[in-house]
Amino acid sequence: MPVENTTGENDEYDGPKQVDSLEFEKTKDLSLGYVPYERLYAAGKSIRQVKKMHREQHLNALTWTERGPISDSVGVSNGNTRAGLNATSGFTTAILVDTLNDPTGNTVFFGSTTGGIWKCTNFLSPVPNWFSINDYLENMTIGSICQDPTSPAIMYFASGTQVYGSTVIYGNGIWKSIDAGITWVRLPSSTGLNRGGKIVCDQMGNVFVAQNASTIVVTQPYGLFRSTDHGITWFNITPAGVTSNLTCTDIEFS
């Protein structure tokens, strides 16, 4: 017989907004009221160096079997019957089909909120296999991904998201890859561009990014930005006199 709920709590699962709000509360500086992402980036870099040294010292100490959210991990589906598999991608915010480097359409990148960048090289298979680019990017929020049509090995992603309130989900600048998405580095000139909703390249390789406004203490640039030197410098090209809407959310080429 069914068990009566006597706690008065809602049995529904938390959505991505609740999860990300909790992450914000866990990582913010209490004296500032927001997440100091420059310090978080430096701390992450230090942790990665320690982890790398630890792995090298204890490479053969333990044997692990991956049990992540992939199709061969059997578990409770919670009603998820997509494609008949007990697997789900989570909250996906960005996707890029890399047909310029792989005309077969089998190479695909996707990004998610606090999930980083993932890649698939057999996308058209009945059960595609996905893998994370690296462990640091696994914890980053990806807003949008694009590719330079003049040099397909060059890719960019804008971090952060525009979906929720400005005090919740921040990124850490704009990142670039020059080896078709294998490795990524943060562009030093993109400090403060932490709420990217859309990033695109035109046919000449110029990069455009749409940035959301911020309401927290730290001043965050917002509007429409462009780089004509492959991300070395960025300029705000929001049309003069546009004051009714502080946020740029989308970019389309006519």
C-alpha positions as a LaTeX table, in Angstrom:
\begin{tabular}{lrrr}
\hline
Residue & $x$ (\AA) & $y$ (\AA) & $z$ (\AA) \\
\hline
Met1 & 0.00 & 0.00 & 0.00 \\
Pro2 & 1.27 & 3.56 & $-0.61$ \\
Val3 & 3.11 & 5.30 & 2.21 \\
Glu4 & 1.60 & 8.55 & 3.38 \\
Asn5 & 3.85 & 11.62 & 3.24 \\
Thr6 & 3.75 & 13.11 & 6.73 \\
Thr7 & 6.67 & 15.50 & 6.35 \\
Gly8 & 4.80 & 18.09 & 4.33 \\
Glu9 & 7.71 & 18.33 & 1.91 \\
Asn10 & 7.42 & 18.38 & $-1.87$ \\
Asp11 & 8.50 & 15.04 & $-3.36$ \\
Glu12 & 9.51 & 16.59 & $-6.69$ \\
Tyr13 & 13.19 & 16.56 & $-7.66$ \\
Asp14 & 15.18 & 19.78 & $-7.49$ \\
Gly15 & 15.81 & 21.41 & $-10.84$ \\
Pro16 & 19.12 & 22.83 & $-12.14$ \\
Lys17 & 18.34 & 26.23 & $-10.64$ \\
Gln18 & 18.13 & 24.81 & $-7.11$ \\
Val19 & 21.31 & 22.77 & $-7.61$ \\
Asp20 & 23.25 & 25.73 & $-8.94$ \\
Ser21 & 21.95 & 28.02 & $-6.19$ \\
Leu22 & 23.28 & 25.55 & $-3.62$ \\
Glu23 & 26.67 & 25.51 & $-5.36$ \\
Phe24 & 26.73 & 29.32 & $-5.24$ \\
Glu25 & 26.01 & 29.34 & $-1.51$ \\
Lys26 & 28.77 & 26.78 & $-0.89$ \\
Thr27 & 31.46 & 28.68 & $-2.80$ \\
Lys28 & 30.72 & 32.36 & $-2.19$ \\
Asp29 & 32.88 & 34.58 & 0.02 \\
Leu30 & 30.68 & 35.45 & 3.01 \\
Ser31 & 32.32 & 38.85 & 3.41 \\
Leu32 & 31.66 & 39.76 & $-0.24$ \\
Gly33 & 28.38 & 38.00 & $-0.94$ \\
Tyr34 & 29.49 & 36.52 & $-4.26$ \\
Val35 & 31.91 & 33.94 & $-5.68$ \\
Pro36 & 35.39 & 35.48 & $-6.25$ \\
Tyr37 & 36.05 & 33.65 & $-9.50$ \\
Glu38 & 39.61 & 34.90 & $-9.97$ \\
Arg39 & 40.53 & 33.30 & $-6.63$ \\
Leu40 & 38.51 & 30.21 & $-7.52$ \\
Tyr41 & 40.43 & 29.88 & $-10.80$ \\
Ala42 & 43.79 & 30.19 & $-9.01$ \\
Ala43 & 42.73 & 27.65 & $-6.39$ \\
Gly44 & 41.57 & 25.22 & $-9.09$ \\
Lys45 & 44.89 & 25.53 & $-10.88$ \\
Ser46 & 46.78 & 24.78 & $-7.66$ \\
Ile47 & 44.55 & 21.79 & $-6.92$ \\
Arg48 & 45.10 & 20.38 & $-10.42$ \\
Gln49 & 48.87 & 20.55 & $-9.93$ \\
Val50 & 48.60 & 18.71 & $-6.61$ \\
Lys51 & 46.28 & 16.08 & $-8.10$ \\
Lys52 & 48.63 & 15.54 & $-11.02$ \\
Met53 & 51.57 & 15.02 & $-8.66$ \\
His54 & 49.47 & 12.67 & $-6.52$ \\
Arg55 & 48.43 & 10.60 & $-9.56$ \\
Glu56 & 52.04 & 10.26 & $-10.68$ \\
Gln57 & 53.07 & 9.06 & $-7.22$ \\
His58 & 50.22 & 6.59 & $-6.82$ \\
Leu59 & 49.49 & 5.62 & $-10.42$ \\
Asn60 & 49.16 & 1.90 & $-9.73$ \\
Ala61 & 47.94 & 2.08 & $-6.12$ \\
Leu62 & 44.23 & 1.67 & $-6.92$ \\
Thr63 & 42.13 & 0.19 & $-9.69$ \\
Trp64 & 38.95 & 2.06 & $-10.62$ \\
Thr65 & 35.95 & 1.09 & $-12.73$ \\
Glu66 & 34.06 & 4.01 & $-14.25$ \\
Arg67 & 30.42 & 4.16 & $-13.16$ \\
Gly68 & 29.40 & 7.51 & $-14.57$ \\
Pro69 & 26.23 & 8.57 & $-16.40$ \\
Ile70 & 26.84 & 6.42 & $-19.45$ \\
Ser71 & 24.65 & 3.83 & $-21.12$ \\
Asp72 & 26.32 & 0.76 & $-19.60$ \\
Ser73 & 25.70 & 2.00 & $-16.04$ \\
Val74 & 22.42 & 0.43 & $-15.00$ \\
Gly75 & 20.43 & 2.36 & $-12.42$ \\
Val76 & 17.12 & 3.92 & $-11.55$ \\
Ser77 & 15.79 & 5.84 & $-14.54$ \\
Asn78 & 13.34 & 8.02 & $-12.58$ \\
Gly79 & 10.99 & 7.77 & $-15.53$ \\
Asn80 & 13.59 & 8.80 & $-18.10$ \\
Thr81 & 12.90 & 6.63 & $-21.12$ \\
Arg82 & 14.69 & 8.68 & $-23.77$ \\
Ala83 & 16.13 & 6.36 & $-26.42$ \\
Gly84 & 15.32 & 3.44 & $-24.14$ \\
Leu85 & 18.45 & 4.03 & $-22.06$ \\
Asn86 & 18.83 & 4.80 & $-18.36$ \\
Ala87 & 21.12 & 7.72 & $-19.15$ \\
Thr88 & 20.71 & 11.48 & $-19.41$ \\
Ser89 & 22.87 & 14.43 & $-20.42$ \\
Gly90 & 21.68 & 16.84 & $-17.75$ \\
Phe91 & 21.13 & 20.54 & $-18.46$ \\
Thr92 & 22.78 & 21.18 & $-21.86$ \\
Thr93 & 23.39 & 24.83 & $-22.77$ \\
Ala94 & 25.71 & 24.61 & $-25.81$ \\
Ile95 & 26.35 & 22.26 & $-28.70$ \\
Leu96 & 28.69 & 22.25 & $-31.71$ \\
Val97 & 28.70 & 19.68 & $-34.53$ \\
Asp98 & 32.27 & 19.79 & $-35.88$ \\
Thr99 & 31.64 & 19.10 & $-39.56$ \\
Leu100 & 34.57 & 21.31 & $-40.59$ \\
Asn101 & 37.09 & 18.87 & $-39.11$ \\
Asp102 & 34.91 & 15.77 & $-39.43$ \\
Pro103 & 32.56 & 15.90 & $-42.46$ \\
Thr104 & 30.87 & 12.66 & $-41.34$ \\
Gly105 & 29.07 & 14.54 & $-38.55$ \\
Asn106 & 30.28 & 12.11 & $-35.89$ \\
Thr107 & 32.29 & 14.64 & $-33.86$ \\
Val108 & 30.15 & 16.71 & $-31.51$ \\
Phe109 & 30.90 & 18.94 & $-28.51$ \\
Phe110 & 28.39 & 19.95 & $-25.87$ \\
Gly111 & 28.55 & 22.11 & $-22.79$ \\
Ser112 & 26.36 & 22.27 & $-19.72$ \\
Thr113 & 25.72 & 24.22 & $-16.53$ \\
Thr114 & 28.46 & 23.31 & $-14.02$ \\
Gly115 & 29.20 & 20.31 & $-16.24$ \\
Gly116 & 31.94 & 21.57 & $-18.54$ \\
Ile117 & 32.73 & 20.44 & $-22.10$ \\
Trp118 & 32.09 & 16.91 & $-23.37$ \\
Lys119 & 33.01 & 15.35 & $-26.72$ \\
Cys120 & 31.67 & 12.51 & $-28.84$ \\
Thr121 & 33.35 & 11.00 & $-31.90$ \\
Asn122 & 30.64 & 8.46 & $-32.83$ \\
Phe123 & 27.57 & 10.67 & $-32.60$ \\
Leu124 & 25.67 & 8.85 & $-35.35$ \\
Ser125 & 26.07 & 5.46 & $-33.66$ \\
Pro126 & 23.02 & 3.89 & $-31.96$ \\
Val127 & 24.73 & 4.42 & $-28.57$ \\
Pro128 & 27.17 & 7.35 & $-28.81$ \\
Asn129 & 30.06 & 7.53 & $-26.34$ \\
Trp130 & 30.86 & 10.80 & $-24.58$ \\
Phe131 & 33.93 & 11.78 & $-22.59$ \\
Ser132 & 34.86 & 14.87 & $-20.61$ \\
Ile133 & 37.63 & 17.08 & $-22.02$ \\
Asn134 & 39.36 & 17.45 & $-18.63$ \\
Asp135 & 38.55 & 17.39 & $-14.92$ \\
Tyr136 & 38.78 & 21.17 & $-14.40$ \\
Leu137 & 36.30 & 22.03 & $-17.14$ \\
Glu138 & 33.90 & 19.45 & $-15.67$ \\
Asn139 & 32.99 & 22.03 & $-13.01$ \\
Met140 & 32.59 & 25.02 & $-15.31$ \\
Thr141 & 29.38 & 26.48 & $-16.71$ \\
Ile142 & 29.43 & 26.66 & $-20.51$ \\
Gly143 & 27.17 & 29.22 & $-22.17$ \\
Ser144 & 27.96 & 28.78 & $-25.87$ \\
Ile145 & 30.51 & 27.20 & $-28.25$ \\
Cys146 & 31.67 & 28.34 & $-31.69$ \\
Gln147 & 34.27 & 27.54 & $-34.34$ \\
Asp148 & 36.40 & 29.73 & $-36.62$ \\
Pro149 & 35.40 & 28.90 & $-40.23$ \\
Thr150 & 38.71 & 30.29 & $-41.52$ \\
Ser151 & 40.70 & 27.96 & $-39.26$ \\
Pro152 & 38.55 & 25.02 & $-38.07$ \\
Ala153 & 41.06 & 23.94 & $-35.42$ \\
Ile154 & 40.28 & 27.18 & $-33.54$ \\
Met155 & 37.25 & 27.03 & $-31.23$ \\
Tyr156 & 35.90 & 29.29 & $-28.49$ \\
Phe157 & 33.47 & 28.92 & $-25.64$ \\
Ala158 & 31.84 & 31.59 & $-23.51$ \\
Ser159 & 31.50 & 30.60 & $-19.86$ \\
Gly160 & 28.65 & 31.41 & $-17.53$ \\
Thr161 & 24.93 & 31.42 & $-18.21$ \\
Gln162 & 22.11 & 33.90 & $-18.71$ \\
Val163 & 19.35 & 31.53 & $-17.64$ \\
Tyr164 & 19.14 & 32.37 & $-13.95$ \\
Gly165 & 19.62 & 35.39 & $-11.72$ \\
Ser166 & 22.94 & 37.20 & $-12.05$ \\
Thr167 & 24.04 & 36.24 & $-8.53$ \\
Val168 & 23.85 & 32.50 & $-9.20$ \\
Ile169 & 25.81 & 31.19 & $-12.17$ \\
Tyr170 & 29.06 & 32.80 & $-13.29$ \\
Gly171 & 31.75 & 31.58 & $-15.59$ \\
Asn172 & 35.40 & 32.52 & $-15.85$ \\
Gly173 & 35.94 & 34.41 & $-19.08$ \\
Ile174 & 36.19 & 33.18 & $-22.66$ \\
Trp175 & 38.26 & 30.10 & $-23.49$ \\
Lys176 & 40.02 & 29.14 & $-26.73$ \\
Ser177 & 41.29 & 25.94 & $-28.33$ \\
Ile178 & 43.75 & 25.83 & $-31.23$ \\
Asp179 & 43.79 & 22.02 & $-31.56$ \\
Ala180 & 40.15 & 21.30 & $-32.46$ \\
Gly181 & 38.92 & 21.14 & $-28.88$ \\
Ile182 & 41.54 & 18.86 & $-27.34$ \\
Thr183 & 42.95 & 21.50 & $-24.97$ \\
Trp184 & 41.50 & 24.85 & $-23.85$ \\
Val185 & 43.05 & 27.98 & $-22.31$ \\
Arg186 & 41.39 & 31.06 & $-20.87$ \\
Leu187 & 41.95 & 34.27 & $-22.82$ \\
Pro188 & 43.60 & 36.80 & $-20.45$ \\
Ser189 & 41.74 & 39.69 & $-22.11$ \\
Ser190 & 38.34 & 38.20 & $-21.26$ \\
Thr191 & 38.45 & 38.87 & $-17.50$ \\
Gly192 & 34.97 & 39.91 & $-16.40$ \\
Leu193 & 33.17 & 38.37 & $-19.38$ \\
Asn194 & 31.53 & 35.81 & $-17.11$ \\
Arg195 & 27.92 & 35.61 & $-18.32$ \\
Gly196 & 28.13 & 34.63 & $-21.97$ \\
Gly197 & 24.84 & 33.73 & $-23.61$ \\
Lys198 & 26.06 & 33.36 & $-27.20$ \\
Ile199 & 29.44 & 33.33 & $-28.95$ \\
Val200 & 29.84 & 33.21 & $-32.75$ \\
Cys201 & 32.51 & 33.64 & $-35.47$ \\
Asp202 & 31.83 & 35.37 & $-38.75$ \\
Gln203 & 33.24 & 34.28 & $-42.11$ \\
Met204 & 36.40 & 36.35 & $-41.55$ \\
Gly205 & 37.19 & 34.81 & $-38.16$ \\
Asn206 & 36.03 & 37.75 & $-36.06$ \\
Val207 & 34.50 & 36.67 & $-32.74$ \\
Phe208 & 31.33 & 38.12 & $-31.19$ \\
Val209 & 29.98 & 37.40 & $-27.73$ \\
Ala210 & 26.70 & 38.39 & $-26.08$ \\
Gln211 & 27.06 & 39.25 & $-22.39$ \\
Asn212 & 24.43 & 39.50 & $-19.67$ \\
Ala213 & 24.35 & 42.36 & $-17.20$ \\
Ser214 & 25.34 & 41.85 & $-13.57$ \\
Thr215 & 23.73 & 43.05 & $-10.35$ \\
Ile216 & 26.38 & 41.90 & $-7.89$ \\
Val217 & 29.06 & 44.10 & $-6.35$ \\
Val218 & 31.77 & 43.34 & $-8.91$ \\
Thr219 & 31.36 & 45.34 & $-12.12$ \\
Gln220 & 30.75 & 43.00 & $-15.04$ \\
Pro221 & 30.83 & 44.20 & $-18.68$ \\
Tyr222 & 27.61 & 43.59 & $-20.59$ \\
Gly223 & 26.27 & 44.02 & $-24.09$ \\
Leu224 & 27.74 & 42.98 & $-27.44$ \\
Phe225 & 31.52 & 42.46 & $-27.64$ \\
Arg226 & 33.80 & 41.79 & $-30.62$ \\
Ser227 & 37.37 & 40.63 & $-31.14$ \\
Thr228 & 39.10 & 41.07 & $-34.51$ \\
Asp229 & 42.41 & 39.55 & $-33.39$ \\
His230 & 41.31 & 36.03 & $-32.37$ \\
Gly231 & 40.57 & 36.90 & $-28.76$ \\
Ile232 & 43.63 & 39.01 & $-27.90$ \\
Thr233 & 41.50 & 42.12 & $-27.32$ \\
Trp234 & 37.74 & 42.67 & $-26.89$ \\
Phe235 & 35.69 & 45.80 & $-27.53$ \\
Asn236 & 32.14 & 46.65 & $-26.52$ \\
Ile237 & 30.26 & 47.44 & $-29.74$ \\
Thr238 & 26.80 & 47.74 & $-28.23$ \\
Pro239 & 24.98 & 50.41 & $-30.32$ \\
Ala240 & 25.01 & 53.86 & $-28.75$ \\
Gly241 & 21.76 & 54.89 & $-27.11$ \\
Val242 & 20.66 & 51.35 & $-26.28$ \\
Thr243 & 19.73 & 51.83 & $-22.63$ \\
Ser244 & 16.40 & 50.06 & $-22.22$ \\
Asn245 & 17.93 & 46.60 & $-22.22$ \\
Leu246 & 21.25 & 46.06 & $-20.46$ \\
Thr247 & 21.62 & 42.46 & $-21.63$ \\
Cys248 & 22.61 & 41.00 & $-25.01$ \\
Thr249 & 21.19 & 37.49 & $-25.33$ \\
Asp250 & 21.57 & 36.48 & $-28.98$ \\
Ile251 & 23.54 & 37.21 & $-32.14$ \\
Glu252 & 22.42 & 36.69 & $-35.75$ \\
Phe253 & 24.28 & 37.53 & $-38.99$ \\
Ser254 & 22.13 & 39.06 & $-41.74$ \\
\hline
\end{tabular}
